[in-house]
PDB file of C-alpha atoms in Angstrom:
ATOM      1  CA  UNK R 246      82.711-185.951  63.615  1.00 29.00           C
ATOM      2  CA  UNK R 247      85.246-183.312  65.013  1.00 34.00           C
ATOM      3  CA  UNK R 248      87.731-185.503  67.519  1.00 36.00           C
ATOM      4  CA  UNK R 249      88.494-184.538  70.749  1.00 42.00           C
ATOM      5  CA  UNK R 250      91.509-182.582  71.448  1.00 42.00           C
ATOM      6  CA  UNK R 251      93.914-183.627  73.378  1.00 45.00           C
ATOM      7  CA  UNK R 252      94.388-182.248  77.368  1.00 48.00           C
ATOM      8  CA  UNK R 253      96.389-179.326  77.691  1.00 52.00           C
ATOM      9  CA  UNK R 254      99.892-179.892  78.372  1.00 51.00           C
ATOM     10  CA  UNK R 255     102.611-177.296  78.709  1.00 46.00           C
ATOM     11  CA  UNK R 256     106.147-178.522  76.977  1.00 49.00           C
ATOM     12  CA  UNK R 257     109.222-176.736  77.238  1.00 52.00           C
ATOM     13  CA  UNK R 258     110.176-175.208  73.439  1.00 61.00           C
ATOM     14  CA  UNK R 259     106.950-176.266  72.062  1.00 76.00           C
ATOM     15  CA  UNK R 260     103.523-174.398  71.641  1.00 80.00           C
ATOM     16  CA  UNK R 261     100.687-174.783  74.262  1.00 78.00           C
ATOM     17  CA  UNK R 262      97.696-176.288  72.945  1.00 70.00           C
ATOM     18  CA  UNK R 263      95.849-178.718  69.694  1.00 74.00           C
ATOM     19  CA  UNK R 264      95.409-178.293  66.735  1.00 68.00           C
ATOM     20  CA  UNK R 265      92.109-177.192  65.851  1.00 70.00           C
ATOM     21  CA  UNK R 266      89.664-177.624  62.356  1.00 63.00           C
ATOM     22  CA  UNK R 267      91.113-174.346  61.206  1.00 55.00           C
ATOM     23  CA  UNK R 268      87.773-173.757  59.422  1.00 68.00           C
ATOM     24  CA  UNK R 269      86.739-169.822  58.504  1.00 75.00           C
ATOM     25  CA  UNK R 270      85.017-167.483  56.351  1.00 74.00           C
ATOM     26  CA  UNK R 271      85.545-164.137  55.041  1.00 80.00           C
ATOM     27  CA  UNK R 272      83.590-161.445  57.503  1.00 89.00           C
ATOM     28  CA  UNK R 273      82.810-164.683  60.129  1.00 93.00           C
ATOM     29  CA  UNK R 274      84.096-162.430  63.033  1.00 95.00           C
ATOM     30  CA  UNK R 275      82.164-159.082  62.136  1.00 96.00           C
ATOM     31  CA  UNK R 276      80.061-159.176  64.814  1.00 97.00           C
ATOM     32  CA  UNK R 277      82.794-159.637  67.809  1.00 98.00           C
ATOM     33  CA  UNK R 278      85.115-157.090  66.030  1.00 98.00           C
ATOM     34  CA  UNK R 279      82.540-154.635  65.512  1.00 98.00           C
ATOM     35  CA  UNK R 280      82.073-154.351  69.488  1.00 98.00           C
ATOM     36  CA  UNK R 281      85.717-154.772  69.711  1.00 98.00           C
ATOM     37  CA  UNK R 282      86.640-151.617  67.720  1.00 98.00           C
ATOM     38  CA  UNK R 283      83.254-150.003  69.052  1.00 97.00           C
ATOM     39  CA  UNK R 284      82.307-150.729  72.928  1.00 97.00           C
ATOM     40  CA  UNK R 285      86.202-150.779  73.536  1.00 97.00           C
ATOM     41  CA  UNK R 286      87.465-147.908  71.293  1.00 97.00           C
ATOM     42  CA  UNK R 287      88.322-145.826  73.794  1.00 97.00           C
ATOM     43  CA  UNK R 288      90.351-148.362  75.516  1.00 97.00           C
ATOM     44  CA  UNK R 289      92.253-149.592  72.379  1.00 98.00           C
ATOM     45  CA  UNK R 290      93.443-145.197  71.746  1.00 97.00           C
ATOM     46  CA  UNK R 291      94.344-145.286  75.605  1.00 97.00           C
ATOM     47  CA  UNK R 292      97.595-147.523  75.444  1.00 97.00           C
ATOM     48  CA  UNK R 293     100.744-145.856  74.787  1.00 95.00           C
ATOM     49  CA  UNK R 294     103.204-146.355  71.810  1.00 95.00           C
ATOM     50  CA  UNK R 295     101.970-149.085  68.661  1.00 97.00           C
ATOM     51  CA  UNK R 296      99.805-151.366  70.638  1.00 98.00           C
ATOM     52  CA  UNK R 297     100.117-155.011  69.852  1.00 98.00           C
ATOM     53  CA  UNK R 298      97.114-157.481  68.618  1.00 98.00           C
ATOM     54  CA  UNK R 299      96.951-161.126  68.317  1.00 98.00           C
ATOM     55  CA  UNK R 300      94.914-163.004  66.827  1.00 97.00           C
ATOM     56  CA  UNK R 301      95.566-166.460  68.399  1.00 97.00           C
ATOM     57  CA  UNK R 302      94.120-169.834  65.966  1.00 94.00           C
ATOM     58  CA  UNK R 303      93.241-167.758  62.925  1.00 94.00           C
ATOM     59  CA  UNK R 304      92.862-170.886  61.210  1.00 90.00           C
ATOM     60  CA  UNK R 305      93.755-172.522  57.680  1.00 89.00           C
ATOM     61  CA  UNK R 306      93.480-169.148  55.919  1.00 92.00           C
ATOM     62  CA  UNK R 307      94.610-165.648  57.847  1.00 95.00           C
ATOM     63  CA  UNK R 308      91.578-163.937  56.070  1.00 95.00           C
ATOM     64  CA  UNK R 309      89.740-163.322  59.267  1.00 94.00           C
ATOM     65  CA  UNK R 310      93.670-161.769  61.165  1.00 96.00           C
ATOM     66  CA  UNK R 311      93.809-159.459  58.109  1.00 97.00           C
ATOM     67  CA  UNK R 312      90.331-158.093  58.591  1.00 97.00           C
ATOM     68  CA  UNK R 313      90.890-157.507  62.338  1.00 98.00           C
ATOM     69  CA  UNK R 314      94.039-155.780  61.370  1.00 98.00           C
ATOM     70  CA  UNK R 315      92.116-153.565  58.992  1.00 98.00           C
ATOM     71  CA  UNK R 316      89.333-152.815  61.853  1.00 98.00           C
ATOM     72  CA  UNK R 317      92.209-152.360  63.940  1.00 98.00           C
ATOM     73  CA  UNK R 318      93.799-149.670  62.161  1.00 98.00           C
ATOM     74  CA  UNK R 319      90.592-147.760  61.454  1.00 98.00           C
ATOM     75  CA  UNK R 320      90.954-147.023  65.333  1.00 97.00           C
ATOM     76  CA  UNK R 321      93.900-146.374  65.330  1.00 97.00           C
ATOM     77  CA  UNK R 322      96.704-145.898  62.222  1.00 97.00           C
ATOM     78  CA  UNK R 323      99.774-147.464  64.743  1.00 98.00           C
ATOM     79  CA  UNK R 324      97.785-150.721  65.799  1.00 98.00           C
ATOM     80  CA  UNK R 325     100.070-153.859  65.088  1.00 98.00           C
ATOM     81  CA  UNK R 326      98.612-157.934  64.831  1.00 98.00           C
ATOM     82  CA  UNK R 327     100.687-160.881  64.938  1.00 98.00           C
ATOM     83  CA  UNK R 328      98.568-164.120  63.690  1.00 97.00           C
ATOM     84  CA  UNK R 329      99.313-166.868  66.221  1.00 96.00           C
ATOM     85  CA  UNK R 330      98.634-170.168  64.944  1.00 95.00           C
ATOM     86  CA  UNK R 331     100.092-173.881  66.137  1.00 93.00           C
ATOM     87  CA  UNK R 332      99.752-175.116  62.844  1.00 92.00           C
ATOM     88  CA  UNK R 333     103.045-174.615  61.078  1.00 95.00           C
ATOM     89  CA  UNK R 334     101.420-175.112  57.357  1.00 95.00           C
ATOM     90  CA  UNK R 335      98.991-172.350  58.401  1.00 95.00           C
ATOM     91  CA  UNK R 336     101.958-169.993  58.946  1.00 96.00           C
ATOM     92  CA  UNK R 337     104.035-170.542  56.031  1.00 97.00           C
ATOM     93  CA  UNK R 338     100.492-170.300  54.249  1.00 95.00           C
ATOM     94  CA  UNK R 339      99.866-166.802  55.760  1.00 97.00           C
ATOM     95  CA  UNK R 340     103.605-165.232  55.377  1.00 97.00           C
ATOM     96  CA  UNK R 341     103.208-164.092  52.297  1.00 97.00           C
ATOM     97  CA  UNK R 342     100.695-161.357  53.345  1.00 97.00           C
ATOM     98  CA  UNK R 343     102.656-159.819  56.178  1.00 97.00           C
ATOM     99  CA  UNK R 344     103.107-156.041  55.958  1.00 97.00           C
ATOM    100  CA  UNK R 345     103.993-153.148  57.816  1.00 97.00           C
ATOM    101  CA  UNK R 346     102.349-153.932  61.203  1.00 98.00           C
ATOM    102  CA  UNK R 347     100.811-157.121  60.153  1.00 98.00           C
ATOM    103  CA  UNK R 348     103.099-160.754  60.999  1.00 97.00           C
ATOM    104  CA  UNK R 349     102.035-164.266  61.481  1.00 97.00           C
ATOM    105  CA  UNK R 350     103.908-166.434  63.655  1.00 96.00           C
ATOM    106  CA  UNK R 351     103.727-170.086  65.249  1.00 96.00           C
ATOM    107  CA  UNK R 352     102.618-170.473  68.910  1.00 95.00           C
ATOM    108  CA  UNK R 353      99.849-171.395  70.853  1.00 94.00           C
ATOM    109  CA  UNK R 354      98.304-170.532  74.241  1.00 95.00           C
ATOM    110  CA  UNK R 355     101.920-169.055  75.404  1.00 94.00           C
ATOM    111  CA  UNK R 356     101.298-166.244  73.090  1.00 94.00           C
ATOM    112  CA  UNK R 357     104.702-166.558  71.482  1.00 90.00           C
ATOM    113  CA  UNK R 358     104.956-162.554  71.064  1.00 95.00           C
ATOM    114  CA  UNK R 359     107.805-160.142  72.147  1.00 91.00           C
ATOM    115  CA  UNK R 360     105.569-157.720  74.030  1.00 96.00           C
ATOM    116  CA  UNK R 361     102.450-158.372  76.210  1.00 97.00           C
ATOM    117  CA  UNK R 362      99.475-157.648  73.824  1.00 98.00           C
ATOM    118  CA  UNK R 363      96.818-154.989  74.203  1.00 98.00           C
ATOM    119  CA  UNK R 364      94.482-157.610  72.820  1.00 98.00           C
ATOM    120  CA  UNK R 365      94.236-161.270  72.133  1.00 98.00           C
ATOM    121  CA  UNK R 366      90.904-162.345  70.327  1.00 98.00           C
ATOM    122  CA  UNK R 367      90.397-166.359  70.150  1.00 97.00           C
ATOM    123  CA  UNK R 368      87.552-167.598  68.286  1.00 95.00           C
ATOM    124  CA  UNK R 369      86.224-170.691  67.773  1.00 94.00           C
ATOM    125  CA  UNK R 370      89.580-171.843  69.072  1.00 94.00           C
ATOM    126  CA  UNK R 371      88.262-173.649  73.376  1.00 94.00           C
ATOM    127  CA  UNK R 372      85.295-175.103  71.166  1.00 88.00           C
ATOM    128  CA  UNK R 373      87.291-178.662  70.838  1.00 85.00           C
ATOM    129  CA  UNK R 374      88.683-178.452  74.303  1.00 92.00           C
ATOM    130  CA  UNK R 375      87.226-179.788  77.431  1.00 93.00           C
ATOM    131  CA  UNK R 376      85.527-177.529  79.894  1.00 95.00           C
ATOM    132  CA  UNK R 377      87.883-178.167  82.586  1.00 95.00           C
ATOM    133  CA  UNK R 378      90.986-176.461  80.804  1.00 95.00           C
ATOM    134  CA  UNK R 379      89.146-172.979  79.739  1.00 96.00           C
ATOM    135  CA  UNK R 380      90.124-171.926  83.158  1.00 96.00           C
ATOM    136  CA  UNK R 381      93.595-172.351  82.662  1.00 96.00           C
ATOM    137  CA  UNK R 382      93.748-171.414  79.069  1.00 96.00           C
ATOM    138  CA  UNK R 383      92.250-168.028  80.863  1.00 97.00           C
ATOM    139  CA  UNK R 384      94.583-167.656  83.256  1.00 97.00           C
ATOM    140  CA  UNK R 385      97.158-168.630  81.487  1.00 96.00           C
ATOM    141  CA  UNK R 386      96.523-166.158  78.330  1.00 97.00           C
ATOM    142  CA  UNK R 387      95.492-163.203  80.755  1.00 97.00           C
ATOM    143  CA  UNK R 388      98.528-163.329  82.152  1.00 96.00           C
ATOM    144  CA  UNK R 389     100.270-162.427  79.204  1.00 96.00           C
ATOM    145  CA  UNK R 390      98.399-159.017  78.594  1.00 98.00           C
ATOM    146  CA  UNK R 391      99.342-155.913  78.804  1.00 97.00           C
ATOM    147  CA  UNK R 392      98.190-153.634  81.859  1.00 97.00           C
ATOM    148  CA  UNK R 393      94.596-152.651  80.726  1.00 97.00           C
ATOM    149  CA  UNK R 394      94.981-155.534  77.753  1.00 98.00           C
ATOM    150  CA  UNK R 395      91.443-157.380  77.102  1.00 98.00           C
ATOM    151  CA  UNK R 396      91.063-161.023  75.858  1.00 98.00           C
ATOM    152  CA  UNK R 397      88.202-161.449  73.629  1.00 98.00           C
ATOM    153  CA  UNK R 398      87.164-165.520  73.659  1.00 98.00           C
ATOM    154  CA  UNK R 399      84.408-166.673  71.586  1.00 97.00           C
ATOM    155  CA  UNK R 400      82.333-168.464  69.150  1.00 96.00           C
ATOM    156  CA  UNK R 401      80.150-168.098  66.132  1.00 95.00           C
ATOM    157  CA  UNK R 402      78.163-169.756  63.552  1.00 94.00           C
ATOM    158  CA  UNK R 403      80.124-170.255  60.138  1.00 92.00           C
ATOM    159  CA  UNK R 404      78.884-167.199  58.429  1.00 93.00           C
ATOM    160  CA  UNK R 405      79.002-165.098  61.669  1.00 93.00           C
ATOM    161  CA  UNK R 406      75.098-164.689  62.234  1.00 96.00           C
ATOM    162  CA  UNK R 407      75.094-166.060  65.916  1.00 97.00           C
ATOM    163  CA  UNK R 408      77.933-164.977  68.094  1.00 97.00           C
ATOM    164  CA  UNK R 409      78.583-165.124  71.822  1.00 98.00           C
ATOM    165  CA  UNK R 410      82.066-164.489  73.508  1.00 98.00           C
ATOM    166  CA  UNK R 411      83.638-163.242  77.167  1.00 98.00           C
ATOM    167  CA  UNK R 412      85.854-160.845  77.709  1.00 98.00           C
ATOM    168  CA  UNK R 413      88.577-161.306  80.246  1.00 98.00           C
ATOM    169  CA  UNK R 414      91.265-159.098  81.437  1.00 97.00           C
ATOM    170  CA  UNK R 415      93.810-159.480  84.436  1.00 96.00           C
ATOM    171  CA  UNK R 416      91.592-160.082  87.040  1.00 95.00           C
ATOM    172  CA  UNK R 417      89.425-163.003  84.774  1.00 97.00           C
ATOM    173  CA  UNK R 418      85.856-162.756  83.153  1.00 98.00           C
ATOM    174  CA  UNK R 419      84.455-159.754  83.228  1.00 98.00           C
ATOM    175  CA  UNK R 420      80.928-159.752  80.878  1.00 98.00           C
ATOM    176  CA  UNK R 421      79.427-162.091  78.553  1.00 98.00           C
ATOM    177  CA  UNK R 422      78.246-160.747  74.985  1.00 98.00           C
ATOM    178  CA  UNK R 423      75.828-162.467  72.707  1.00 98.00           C
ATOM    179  CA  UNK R 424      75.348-161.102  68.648  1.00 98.00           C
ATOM    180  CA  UNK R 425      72.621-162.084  66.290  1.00 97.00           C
ATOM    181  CA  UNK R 426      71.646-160.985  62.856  1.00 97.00           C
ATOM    182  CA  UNK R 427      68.131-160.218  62.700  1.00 96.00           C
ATOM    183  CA  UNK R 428      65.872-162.256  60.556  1.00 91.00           C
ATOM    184  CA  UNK R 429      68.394-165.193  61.547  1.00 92.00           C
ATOM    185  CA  UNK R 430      66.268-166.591  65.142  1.00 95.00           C
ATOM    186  CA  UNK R 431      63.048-167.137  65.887  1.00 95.00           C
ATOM    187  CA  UNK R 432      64.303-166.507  70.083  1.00 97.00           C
ATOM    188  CA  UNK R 433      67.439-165.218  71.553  1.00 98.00           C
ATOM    189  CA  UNK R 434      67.996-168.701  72.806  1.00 98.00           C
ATOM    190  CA  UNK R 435      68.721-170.393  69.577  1.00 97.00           C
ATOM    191  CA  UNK R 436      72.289-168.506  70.064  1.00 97.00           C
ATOM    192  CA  UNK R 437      72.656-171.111  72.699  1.00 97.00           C
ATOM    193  CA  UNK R 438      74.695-173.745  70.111  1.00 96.00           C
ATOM    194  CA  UNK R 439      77.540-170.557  70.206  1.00 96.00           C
ATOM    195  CA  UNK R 440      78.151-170.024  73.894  1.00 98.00           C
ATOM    196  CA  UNK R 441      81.231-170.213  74.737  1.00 97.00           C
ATOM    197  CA  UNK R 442      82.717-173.249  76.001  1.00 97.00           C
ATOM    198  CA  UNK R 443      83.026-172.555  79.634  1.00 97.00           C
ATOM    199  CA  UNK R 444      79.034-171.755  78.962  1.00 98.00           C
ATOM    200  CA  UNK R 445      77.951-174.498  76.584  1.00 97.00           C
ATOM    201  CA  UNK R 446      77.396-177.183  78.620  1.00 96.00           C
ATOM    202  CA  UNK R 447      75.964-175.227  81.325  1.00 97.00           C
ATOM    203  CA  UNK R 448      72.419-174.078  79.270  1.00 97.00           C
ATOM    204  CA  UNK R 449      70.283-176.661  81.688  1.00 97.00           C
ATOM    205  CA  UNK R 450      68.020-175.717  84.508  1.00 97.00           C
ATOM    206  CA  UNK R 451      69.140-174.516  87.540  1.00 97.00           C
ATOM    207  CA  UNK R 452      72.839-172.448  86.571  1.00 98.00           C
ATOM    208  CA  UNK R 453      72.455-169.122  85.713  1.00 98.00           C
ATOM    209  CA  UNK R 454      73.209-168.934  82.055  1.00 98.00           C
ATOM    210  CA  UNK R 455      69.808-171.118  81.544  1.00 98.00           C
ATOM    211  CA  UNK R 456      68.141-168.564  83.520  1.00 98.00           C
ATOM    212  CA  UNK R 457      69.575-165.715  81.595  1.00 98.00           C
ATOM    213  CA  UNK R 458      68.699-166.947  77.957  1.00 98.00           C
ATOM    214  CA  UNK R 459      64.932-167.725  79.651  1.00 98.00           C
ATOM    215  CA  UNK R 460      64.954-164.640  80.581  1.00 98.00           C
ATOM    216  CA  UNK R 461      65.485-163.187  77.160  1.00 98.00           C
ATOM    217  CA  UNK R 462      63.234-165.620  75.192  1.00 98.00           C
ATOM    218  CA  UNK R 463      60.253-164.032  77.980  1.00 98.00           C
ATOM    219  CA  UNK R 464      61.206-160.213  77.317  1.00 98.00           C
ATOM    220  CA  UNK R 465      61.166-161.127  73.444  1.00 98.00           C
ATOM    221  CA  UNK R 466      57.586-162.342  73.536  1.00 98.00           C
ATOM    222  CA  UNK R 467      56.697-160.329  75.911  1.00 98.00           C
ATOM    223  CA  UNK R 468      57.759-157.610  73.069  1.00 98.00           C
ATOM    224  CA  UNK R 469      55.986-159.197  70.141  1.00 97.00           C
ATOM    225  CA  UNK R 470      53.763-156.644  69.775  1.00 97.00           C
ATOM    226  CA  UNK R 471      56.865-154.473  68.536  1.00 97.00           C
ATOM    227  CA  UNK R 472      57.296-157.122  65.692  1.00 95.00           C
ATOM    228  CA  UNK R 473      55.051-154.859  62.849  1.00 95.00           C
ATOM    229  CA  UNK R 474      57.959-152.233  63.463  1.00 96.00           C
ATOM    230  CA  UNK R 475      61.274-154.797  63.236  1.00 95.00           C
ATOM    231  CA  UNK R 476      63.440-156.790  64.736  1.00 96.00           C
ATOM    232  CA  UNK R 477      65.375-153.995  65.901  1.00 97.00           C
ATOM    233  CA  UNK R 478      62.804-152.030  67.955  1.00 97.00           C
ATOM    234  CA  UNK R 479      61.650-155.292  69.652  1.00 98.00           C
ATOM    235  CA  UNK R 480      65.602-155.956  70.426  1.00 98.00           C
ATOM    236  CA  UNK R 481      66.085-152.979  72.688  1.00 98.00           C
ATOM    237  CA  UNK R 482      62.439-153.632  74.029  1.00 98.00           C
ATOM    238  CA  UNK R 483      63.567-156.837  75.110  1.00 98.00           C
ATOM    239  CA  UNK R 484      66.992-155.062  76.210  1.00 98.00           C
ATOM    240  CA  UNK R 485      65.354-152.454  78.445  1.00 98.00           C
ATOM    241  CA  UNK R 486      62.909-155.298  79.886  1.00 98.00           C
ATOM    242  CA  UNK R 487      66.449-157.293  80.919  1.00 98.00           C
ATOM    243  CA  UNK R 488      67.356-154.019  82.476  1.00 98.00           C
ATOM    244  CA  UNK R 489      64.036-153.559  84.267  1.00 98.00           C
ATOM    245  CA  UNK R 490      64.577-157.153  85.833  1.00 98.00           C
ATOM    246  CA  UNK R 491      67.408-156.562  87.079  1.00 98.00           C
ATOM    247  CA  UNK R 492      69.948-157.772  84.687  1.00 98.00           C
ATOM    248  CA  UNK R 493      73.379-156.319  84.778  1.00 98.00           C
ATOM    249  CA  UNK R 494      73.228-155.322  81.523  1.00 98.00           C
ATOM    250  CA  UNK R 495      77.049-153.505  80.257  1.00 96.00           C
ATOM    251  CA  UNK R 496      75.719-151.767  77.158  1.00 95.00           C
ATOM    252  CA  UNK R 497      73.242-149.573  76.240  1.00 97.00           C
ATOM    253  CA  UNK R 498      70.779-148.555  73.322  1.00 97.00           C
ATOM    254  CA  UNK R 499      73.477-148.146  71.204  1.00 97.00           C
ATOM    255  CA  UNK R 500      74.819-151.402  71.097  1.00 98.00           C
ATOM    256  CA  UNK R 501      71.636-152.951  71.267  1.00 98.00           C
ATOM    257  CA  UNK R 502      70.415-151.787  68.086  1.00 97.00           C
ATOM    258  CA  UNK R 503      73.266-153.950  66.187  1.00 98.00           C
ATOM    259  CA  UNK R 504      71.370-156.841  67.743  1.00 98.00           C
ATOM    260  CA  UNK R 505      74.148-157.309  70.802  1.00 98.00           C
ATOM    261  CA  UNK R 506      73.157-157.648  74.071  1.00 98.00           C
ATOM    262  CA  UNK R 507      76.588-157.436  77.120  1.00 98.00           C
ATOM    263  CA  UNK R 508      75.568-158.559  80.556  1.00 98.00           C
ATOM    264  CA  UNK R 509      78.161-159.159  83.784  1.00 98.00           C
ATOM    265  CA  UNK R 510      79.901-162.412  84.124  1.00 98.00           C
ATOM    266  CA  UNK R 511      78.650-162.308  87.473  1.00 98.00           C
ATOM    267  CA  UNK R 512      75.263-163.102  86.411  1.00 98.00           C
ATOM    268  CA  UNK R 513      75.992-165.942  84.420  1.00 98.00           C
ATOM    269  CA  UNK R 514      79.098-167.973  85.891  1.00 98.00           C
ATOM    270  CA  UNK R 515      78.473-170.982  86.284  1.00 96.00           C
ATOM    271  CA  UNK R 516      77.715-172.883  89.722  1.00 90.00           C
ATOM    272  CA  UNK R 517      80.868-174.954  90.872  1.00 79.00           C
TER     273      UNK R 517
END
């Protein structure tokens, strides 16, 4: 059983936030980096100079801050990443691997980073926290960006099959993403276990993320008959359908084929 962490306290000289499991996997964060470096390429080439990544609670092994690196600089050749982690043994575990561009640091929620980043991505990192601080961790996080920066916060299964993550900038949430291999759900709702945590807890009757996974469990049967011709065509049935209905769907076809799906925050925050 994974214990609780602690409530989120800020101390001067010291790193905001728990330690987490640290638990990861080689490719685990495919899914949310592929629509990082894709739906938000032109935004990562838009910011001026060597922009700065972070990947905040990497975990026990930095395998998953190198890849992003690597994705990274496919965008673009100057993009920088400094692994944040609170854990100093994961740090001195991870130094050995810096590079040109590439660093790994200790630090927490603060961001403990010269320059406000162009992107933070936190995965799997809010799962042990309680709902009430995600707000805060938000704030506090977005705050740090850089103008135009986006924070990427998420989670996924341990082999990366099931995602779902928000992405946040200045002014807060601004869509909800869910990922799924195909072949790995018999509904869009089993990615349900991976919302994120201000989400999780909210999948029952009457808020609006309930309503919204519904929603895409009836378009998915409702495109069944697609099934003879693949996951993938009965995807971007179920896609369209969503659009149809009125959801504010963010992406298009194009995204939808990889089996992601991007809808407004709006339609899913969660009743207070």
């Amino acid at each position: 059983m994974v214990q609780k962490a602690a409530p989120i306290r800020a101390t001067r000289g010291r790193p905001v936030g728990n330690v987490t499991r640290g638990t990861t996997n080689p490719n685990r964060m495919r899914r949310v980096d592929r629509w990082i470096t894709g739906a938000h390429a032109r935004r990562l080439r838009s910011f001026p100079g060597a922009p700065l990544a972070v990947d905040l609670g990497y975990g026990a092994s930095p395998t998953t801050a190198l890849e992003l690196f690597d994705r990274l600089r496919a965008v673009r050749e100057d993009f920088r990443l400094t692994g944040v982690e609170i854990e100093p043994t994961r740090v001195a575990a991870a130094k050995p691997l810096e590079r040109d561009g590439l660093d790994f640091r200790l630090g927490g929620f603060e961001l403990s980073v010269a320059e406000p980043p162009a992107l933070v991505r936190a995965f799997n990192v809010l799962r042990q926290y309680e709902e009430g601080d995600v707000g805060a961790i938000w704030e506090l996080v977005c705050s740090r960006l850089a103008p135009g920066g986006l924070f990427v916060e998420g989670t996924c299964d341990e082999i990366g099959r099931r995602a779902a993550w928000v992405a946040l900038d200045a002014d807060g949430p601004r869509t909800l993403s869910v990922a799924v291999r195909f072949g790995s759900f018999e509904r869009p709702s089993d990615v349900a276990e991976r919302l994120p945590k201000a989400l999780i807890h909210r999948n029952v009757p009457g808020e609006p993320v309930y309503d919204f996974l519904q929603a895409l469990d009836g378009a998915w049967l409702a495109a069944a008959s697609l099934a003879p011709f693949g996951n993938r065509q009965r995807w971007i049935a179920m896609a369209r359908a969503m659009r149809e209905s009125g959801w504010p769907l963010a992406d298009g076809p194009a995204r939808w084929r990889l089996g992601e799906l991007t809808v407004a925050w709006g339609a899913v925050a969660p009743h207070h």
